[in-house]
Tab-separated table of C-alpha atoms and ligand atoms in Angstrom:
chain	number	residue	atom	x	y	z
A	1	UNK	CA	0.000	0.000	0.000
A	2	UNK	CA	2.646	2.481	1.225
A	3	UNK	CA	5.155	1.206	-1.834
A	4	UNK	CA	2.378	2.008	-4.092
A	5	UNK	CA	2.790	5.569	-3.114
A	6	UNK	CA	5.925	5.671	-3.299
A	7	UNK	CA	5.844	4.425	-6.493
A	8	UNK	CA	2.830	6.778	-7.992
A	9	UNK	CA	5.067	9.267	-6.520
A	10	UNK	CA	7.776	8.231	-8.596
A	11	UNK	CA	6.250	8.525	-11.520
A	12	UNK	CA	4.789	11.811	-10.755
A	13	UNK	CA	7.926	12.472	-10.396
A	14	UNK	CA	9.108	11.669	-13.118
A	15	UNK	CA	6.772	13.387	-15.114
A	16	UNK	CA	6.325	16.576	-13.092
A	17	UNK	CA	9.384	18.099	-11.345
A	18	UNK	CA	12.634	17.726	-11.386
A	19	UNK	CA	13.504	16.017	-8.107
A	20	UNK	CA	10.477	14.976	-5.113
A	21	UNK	CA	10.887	14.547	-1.416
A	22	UNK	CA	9.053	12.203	-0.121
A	23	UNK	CA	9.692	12.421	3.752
A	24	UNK	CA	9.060	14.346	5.773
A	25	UNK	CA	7.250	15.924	2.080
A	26	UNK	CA	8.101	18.809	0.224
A	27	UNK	CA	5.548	22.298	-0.118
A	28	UNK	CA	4.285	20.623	-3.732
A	29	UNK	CA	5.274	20.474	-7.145
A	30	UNK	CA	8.084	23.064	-8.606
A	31	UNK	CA	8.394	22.001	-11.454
A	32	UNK	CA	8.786	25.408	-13.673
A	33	UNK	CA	10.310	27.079	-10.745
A	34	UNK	CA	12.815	24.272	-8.879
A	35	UNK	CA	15.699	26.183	-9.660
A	36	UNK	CA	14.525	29.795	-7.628
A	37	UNK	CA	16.317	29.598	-4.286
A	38	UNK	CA	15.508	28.783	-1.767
A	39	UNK	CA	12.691	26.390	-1.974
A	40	UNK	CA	12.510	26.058	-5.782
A	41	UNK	CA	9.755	29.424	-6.104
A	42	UNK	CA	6.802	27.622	-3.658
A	43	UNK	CA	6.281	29.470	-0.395
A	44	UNK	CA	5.480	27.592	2.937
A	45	UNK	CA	1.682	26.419	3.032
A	46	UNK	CA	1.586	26.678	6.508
A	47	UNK	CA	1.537	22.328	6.726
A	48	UNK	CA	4.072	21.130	8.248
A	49	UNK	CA	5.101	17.469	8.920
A	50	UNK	CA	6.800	15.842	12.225
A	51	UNK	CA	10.401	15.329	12.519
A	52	UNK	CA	12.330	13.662	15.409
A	53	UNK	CA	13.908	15.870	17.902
A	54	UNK	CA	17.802	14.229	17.544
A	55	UNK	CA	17.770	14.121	13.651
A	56	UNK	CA	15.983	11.685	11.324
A	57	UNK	CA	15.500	10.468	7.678
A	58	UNK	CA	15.481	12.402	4.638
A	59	UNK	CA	13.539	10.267	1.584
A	60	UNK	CA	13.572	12.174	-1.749
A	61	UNK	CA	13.534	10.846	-5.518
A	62	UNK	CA	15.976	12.371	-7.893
A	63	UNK	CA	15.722	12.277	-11.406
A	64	UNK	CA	19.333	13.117	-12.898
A	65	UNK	CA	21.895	10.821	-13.652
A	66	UNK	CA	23.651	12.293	-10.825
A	67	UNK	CA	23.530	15.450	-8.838
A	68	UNK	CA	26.049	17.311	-5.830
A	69	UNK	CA	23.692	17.170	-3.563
A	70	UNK	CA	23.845	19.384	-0.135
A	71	UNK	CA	21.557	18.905	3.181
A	72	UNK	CA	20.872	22.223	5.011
A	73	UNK	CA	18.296	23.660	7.200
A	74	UNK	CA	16.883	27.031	8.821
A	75	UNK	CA	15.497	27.197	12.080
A	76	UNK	CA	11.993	29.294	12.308
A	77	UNK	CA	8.654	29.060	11.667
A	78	UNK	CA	8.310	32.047	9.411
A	79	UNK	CA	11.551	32.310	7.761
A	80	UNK	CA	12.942	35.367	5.605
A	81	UNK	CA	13.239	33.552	2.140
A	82	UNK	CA	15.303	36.389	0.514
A	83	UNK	CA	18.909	35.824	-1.098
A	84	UNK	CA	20.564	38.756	0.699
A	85	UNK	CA	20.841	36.589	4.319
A	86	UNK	CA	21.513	32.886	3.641
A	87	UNK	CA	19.127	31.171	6.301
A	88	UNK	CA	20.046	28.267	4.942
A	89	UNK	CA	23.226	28.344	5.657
A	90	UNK	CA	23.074	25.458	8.243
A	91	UNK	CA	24.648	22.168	7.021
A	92	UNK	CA	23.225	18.800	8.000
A	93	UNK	CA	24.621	16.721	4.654
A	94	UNK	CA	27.828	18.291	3.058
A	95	UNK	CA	27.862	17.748	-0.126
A	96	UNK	CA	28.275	14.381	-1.728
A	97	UNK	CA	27.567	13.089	-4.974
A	98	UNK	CA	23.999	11.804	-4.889
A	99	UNK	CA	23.919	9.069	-8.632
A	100	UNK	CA	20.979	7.712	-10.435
A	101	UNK	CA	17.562	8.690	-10.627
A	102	UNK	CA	14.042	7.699	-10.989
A	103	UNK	CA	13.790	5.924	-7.507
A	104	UNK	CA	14.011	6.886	-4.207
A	105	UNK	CA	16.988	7.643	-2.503
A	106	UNK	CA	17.028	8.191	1.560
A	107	UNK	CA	19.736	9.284	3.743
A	108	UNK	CA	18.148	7.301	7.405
A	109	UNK	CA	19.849	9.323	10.240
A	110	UNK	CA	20.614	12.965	9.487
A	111	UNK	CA	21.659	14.370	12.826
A	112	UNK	CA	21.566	17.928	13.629
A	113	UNK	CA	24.305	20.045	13.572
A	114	UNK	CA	26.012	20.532	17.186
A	115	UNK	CA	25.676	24.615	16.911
A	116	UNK	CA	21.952	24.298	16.205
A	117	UNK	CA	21.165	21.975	19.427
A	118	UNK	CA	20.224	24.358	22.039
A	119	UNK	CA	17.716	25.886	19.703
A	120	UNK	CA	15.876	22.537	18.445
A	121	UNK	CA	13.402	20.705	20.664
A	122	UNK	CA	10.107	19.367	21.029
A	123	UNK	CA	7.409	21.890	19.021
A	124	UNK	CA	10.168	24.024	17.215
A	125	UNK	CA	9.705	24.820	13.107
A	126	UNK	CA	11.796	24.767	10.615
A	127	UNK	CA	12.596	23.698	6.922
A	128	UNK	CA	15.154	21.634	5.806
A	129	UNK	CA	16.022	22.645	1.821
A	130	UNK	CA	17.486	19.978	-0.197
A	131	UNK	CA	20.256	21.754	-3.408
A	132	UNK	CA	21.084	19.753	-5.954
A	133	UNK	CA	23.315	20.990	-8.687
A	134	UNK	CA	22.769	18.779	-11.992
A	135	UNK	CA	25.354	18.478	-14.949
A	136	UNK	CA	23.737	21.268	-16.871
A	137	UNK	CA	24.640	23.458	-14.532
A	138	UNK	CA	21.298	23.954	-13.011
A	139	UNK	CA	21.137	24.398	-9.011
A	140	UNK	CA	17.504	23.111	-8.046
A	141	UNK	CA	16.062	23.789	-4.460
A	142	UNK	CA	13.410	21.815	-2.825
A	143	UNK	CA	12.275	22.337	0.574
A	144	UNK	CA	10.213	20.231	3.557
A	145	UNK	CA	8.743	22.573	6.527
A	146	UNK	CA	9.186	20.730	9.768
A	147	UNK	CA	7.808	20.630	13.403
A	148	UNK	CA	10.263	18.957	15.460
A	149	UNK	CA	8.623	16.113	17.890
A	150	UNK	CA	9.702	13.769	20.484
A	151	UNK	CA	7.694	10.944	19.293
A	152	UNK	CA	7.836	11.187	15.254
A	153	UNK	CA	10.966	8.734	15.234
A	154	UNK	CA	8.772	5.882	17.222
A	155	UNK	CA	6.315	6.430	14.808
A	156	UNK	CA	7.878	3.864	12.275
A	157	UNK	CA	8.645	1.658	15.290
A	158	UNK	CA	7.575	-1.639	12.580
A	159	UNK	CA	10.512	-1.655	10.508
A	160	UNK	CA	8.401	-2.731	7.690
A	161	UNK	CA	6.508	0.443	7.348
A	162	UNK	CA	10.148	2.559	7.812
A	163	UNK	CA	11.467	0.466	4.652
A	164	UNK	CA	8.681	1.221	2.455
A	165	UNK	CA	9.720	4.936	3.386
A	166	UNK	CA	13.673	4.792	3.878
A	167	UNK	CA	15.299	2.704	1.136
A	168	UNK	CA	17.283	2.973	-1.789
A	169	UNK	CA	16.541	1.904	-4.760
A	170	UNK	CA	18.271	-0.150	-7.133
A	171	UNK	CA	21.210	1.979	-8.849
A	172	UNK	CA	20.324	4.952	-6.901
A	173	UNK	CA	23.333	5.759	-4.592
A	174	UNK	CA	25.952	8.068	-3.213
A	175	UNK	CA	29.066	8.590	-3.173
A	176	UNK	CA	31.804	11.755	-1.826
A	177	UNK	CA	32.934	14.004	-4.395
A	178	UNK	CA	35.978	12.760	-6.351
A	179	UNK	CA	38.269	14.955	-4.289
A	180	UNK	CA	37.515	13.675	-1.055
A	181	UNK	CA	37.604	10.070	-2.449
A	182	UNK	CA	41.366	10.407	-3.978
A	183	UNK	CA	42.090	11.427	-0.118
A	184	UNK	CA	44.117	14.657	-1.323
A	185	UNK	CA	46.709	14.900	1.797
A	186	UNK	CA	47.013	18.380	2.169
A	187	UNK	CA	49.919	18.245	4.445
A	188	UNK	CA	51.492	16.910	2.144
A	189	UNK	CA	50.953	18.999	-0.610
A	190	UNK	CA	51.512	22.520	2.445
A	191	UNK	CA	55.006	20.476	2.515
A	192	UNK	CA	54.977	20.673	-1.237
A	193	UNK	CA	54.835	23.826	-1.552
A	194	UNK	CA	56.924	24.855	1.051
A	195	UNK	CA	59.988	23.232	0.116
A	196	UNK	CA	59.145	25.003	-3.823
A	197	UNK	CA	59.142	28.109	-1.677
A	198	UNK	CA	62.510	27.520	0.172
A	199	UNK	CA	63.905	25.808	-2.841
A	200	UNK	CA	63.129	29.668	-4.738
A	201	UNK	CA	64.571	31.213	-1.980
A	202	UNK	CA	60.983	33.187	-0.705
A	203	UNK	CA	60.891	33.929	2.684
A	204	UNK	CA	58.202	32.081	4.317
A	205	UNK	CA	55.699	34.406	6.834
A	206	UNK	CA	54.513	31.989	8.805
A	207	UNK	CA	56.418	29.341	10.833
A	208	UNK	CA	56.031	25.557	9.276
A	209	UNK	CA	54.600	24.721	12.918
A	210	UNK	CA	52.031	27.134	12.804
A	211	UNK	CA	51.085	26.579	9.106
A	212	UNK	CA	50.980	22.769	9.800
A	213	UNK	CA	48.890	23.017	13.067
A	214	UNK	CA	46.038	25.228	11.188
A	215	UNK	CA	46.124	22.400	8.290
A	216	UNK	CA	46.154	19.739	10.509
A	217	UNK	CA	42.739	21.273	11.915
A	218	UNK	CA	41.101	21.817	8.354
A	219	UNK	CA	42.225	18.575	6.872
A	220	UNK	CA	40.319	16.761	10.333
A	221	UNK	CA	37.354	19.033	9.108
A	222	UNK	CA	37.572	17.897	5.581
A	223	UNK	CA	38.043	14.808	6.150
A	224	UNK	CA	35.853	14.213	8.937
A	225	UNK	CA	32.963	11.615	7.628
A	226	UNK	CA	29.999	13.003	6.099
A	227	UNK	CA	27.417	10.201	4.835
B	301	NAG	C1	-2.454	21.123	4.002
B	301	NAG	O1	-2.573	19.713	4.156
B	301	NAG	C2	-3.912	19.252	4.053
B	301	NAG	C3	-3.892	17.773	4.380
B	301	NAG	O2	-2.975	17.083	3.593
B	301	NAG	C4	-4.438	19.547	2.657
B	301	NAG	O3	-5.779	19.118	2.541
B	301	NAG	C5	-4.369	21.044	2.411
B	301	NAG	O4	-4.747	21.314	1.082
B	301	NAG	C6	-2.958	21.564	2.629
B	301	NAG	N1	-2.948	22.999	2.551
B	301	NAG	C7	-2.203	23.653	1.692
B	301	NAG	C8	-2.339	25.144	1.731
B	301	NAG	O5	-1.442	23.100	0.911
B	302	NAG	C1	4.705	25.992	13.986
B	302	NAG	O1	3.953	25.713	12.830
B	302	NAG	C2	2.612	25.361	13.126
B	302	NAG	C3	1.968	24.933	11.835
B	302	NAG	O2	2.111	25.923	10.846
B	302	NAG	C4	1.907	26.531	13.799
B	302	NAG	O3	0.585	26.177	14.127
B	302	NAG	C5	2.663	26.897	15.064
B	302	NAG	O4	2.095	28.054	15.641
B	302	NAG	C6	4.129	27.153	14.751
B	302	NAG	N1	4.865	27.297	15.998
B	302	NAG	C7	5.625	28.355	16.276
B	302	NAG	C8	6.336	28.313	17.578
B	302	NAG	O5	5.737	29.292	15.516
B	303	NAG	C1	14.475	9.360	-15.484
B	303	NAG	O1	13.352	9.399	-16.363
B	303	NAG	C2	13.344	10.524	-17.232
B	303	NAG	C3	12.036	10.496	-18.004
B	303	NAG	O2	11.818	9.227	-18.540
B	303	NAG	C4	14.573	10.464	-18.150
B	303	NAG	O3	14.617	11.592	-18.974
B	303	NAG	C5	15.827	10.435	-17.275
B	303	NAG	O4	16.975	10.288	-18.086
B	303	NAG	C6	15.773	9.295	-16.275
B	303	NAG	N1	16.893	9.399	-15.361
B	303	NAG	C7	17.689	8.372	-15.045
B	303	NAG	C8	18.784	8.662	-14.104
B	303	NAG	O5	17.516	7.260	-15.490
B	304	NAG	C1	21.389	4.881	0.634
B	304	NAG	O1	22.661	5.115	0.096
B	304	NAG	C2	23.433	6.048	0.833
B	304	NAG	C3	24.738	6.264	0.084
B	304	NAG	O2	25.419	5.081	-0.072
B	304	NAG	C4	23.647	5.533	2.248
B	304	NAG	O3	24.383	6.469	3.011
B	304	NAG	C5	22.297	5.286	2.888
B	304	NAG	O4	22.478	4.717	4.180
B	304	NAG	C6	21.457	4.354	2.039
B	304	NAG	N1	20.099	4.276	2.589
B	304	NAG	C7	19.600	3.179	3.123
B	304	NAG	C8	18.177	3.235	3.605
B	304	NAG	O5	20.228	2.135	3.229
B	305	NAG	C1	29.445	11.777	-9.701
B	305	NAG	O1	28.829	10.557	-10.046
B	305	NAG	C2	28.705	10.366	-11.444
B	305	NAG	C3	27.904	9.099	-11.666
B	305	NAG	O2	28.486	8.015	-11.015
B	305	NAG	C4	30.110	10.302	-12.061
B	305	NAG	O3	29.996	10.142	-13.476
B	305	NAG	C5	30.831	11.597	-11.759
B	305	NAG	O4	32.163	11.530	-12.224
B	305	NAG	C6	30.858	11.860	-10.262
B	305	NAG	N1	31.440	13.177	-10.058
B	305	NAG	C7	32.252	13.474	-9.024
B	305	NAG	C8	32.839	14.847	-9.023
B	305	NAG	O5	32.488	12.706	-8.112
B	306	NAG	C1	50.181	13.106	4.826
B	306	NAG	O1	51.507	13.489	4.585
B	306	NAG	C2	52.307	13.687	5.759
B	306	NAG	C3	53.648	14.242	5.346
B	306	NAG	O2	54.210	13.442	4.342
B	306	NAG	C4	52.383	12.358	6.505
B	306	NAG	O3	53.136	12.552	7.719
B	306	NAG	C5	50.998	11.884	6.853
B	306	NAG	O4	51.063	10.609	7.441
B	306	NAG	C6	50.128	11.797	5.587
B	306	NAG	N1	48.758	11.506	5.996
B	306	NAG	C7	48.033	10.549	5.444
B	306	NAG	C8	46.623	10.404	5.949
B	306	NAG	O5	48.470	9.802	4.576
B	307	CU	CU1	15.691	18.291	-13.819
């Protein structure tokens, strides 16, 4: 019953917008507008579906062959949806490299960021917006208005109802951008381009220590997992 939604939902899809989410659902169908940021031209209806408290599942079905793909969300009920301040600029997926399409795709456990914790609890709105940048160049924006709740996650307590929500389906995937996947060390490459430096005889401003300390930190950051 609940795959058969999923699955008219696919092929609405398919034929209507660009890409769907499908839990917690998205305002409607963008189709002509997916690409406005930052919830592809639809403004909030005022609905707004449950979400678990400490992070949950994201369910959405893409139609591109592959798409970067980035996770954010803003905190609010009535949020300011104008381009000059970035409320979305709240990361809960950094972005990976979401392939295949005409399925579903669903990320199970997307936890909230550690900064935004003291504001989110029981009863609090906001949206979560869903980018995905396609190979024509095209960034499309899709967002999901939220009430966070206690209780939502025990809702799919029967794992059978969660999978007919949460799955993947076949030759839809992920995987991290081709950068973080050929594991670029960049201490190595700091080291690099020191020794060029020293080698040409520039004088170097910063001491090695220093410079290695501060890439130490960002290559933890960058390397730290994400899916
Ligand atoms: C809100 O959700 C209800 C129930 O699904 C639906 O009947 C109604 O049309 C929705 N309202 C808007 C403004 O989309
Ligand atoms: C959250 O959204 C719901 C549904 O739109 C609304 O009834 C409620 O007043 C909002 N809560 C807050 C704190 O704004
Ligand atoms: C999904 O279906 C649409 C319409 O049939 C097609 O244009 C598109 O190439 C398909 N995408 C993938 C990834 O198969
Ligand atoms: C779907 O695939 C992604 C990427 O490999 C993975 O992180 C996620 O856990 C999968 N979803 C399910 C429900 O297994
Ligand atoms: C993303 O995935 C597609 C499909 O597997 C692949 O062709 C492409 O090279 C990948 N791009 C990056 C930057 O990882
Ligand atoms: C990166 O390069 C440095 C310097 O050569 C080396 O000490 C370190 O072990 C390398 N890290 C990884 C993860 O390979
Ligand atoms: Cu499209």
């Amino acid at each position: 019953m609940l795959r058969s939604l999923v699955a008219a939902v696919v092929l609405a899809a398919t034929a209507s917008a660009h890409f769907v989410i499908t839990y917690p659902p998205d305002r409607g169908n963008s189709y002509n507008t997916q690409f406005q940021f930052p919830c592809g031209g639809l403004e909030s209806t005022g609905n707004r579906s449950y979400w678990p408290t400490n992070g949950g599942a994201m369910a959405f079905v893409p139609l591109h062959d592959f798409a970067f793909t980035t996770i954010n969300i803003a905190i609010g009920d009535k949020i300011q949806e104008t381009t000059d301040v970035n409320r979305w600029n709240h990361i809960m997926v950094p972005t990976f490299n979401q392939t295949g399409g005409n399925g579903t795709f669903c990320l199970p456990l997307i936890k909230i960021p550690p900064s935004l914790k003291p504001l989110v609890k029981a009863g609090v709105n906001a949206t979560i917006q869903i980018v995905q940048l396609v190979a024509s160049g095209s960034a499309l924006y899709n967002c999901a208005d939220i009430t966070f709740s206690d209780t939502e996650a025990q809702r799919f307590g029967n794992p059978q109802i969660w999978n007919t929500i949460c799955f993947n389906s076949t030759n839809i995937g992920a995987n991290h951008l081709a950068n973080s996947e050929r594991q670029i060390n960049y201490t190595e490459l700091a080291l690099q381009e020191l020794n060029l430096k020293m080698a040409a005889g520039s004088h170097v401003s910063i001491g090695a220590t220093t410079l290695l300390a501060s890439l130490a930190v960002s290559m933890g950051v960058l390397l730290s997992g994400l899916l």
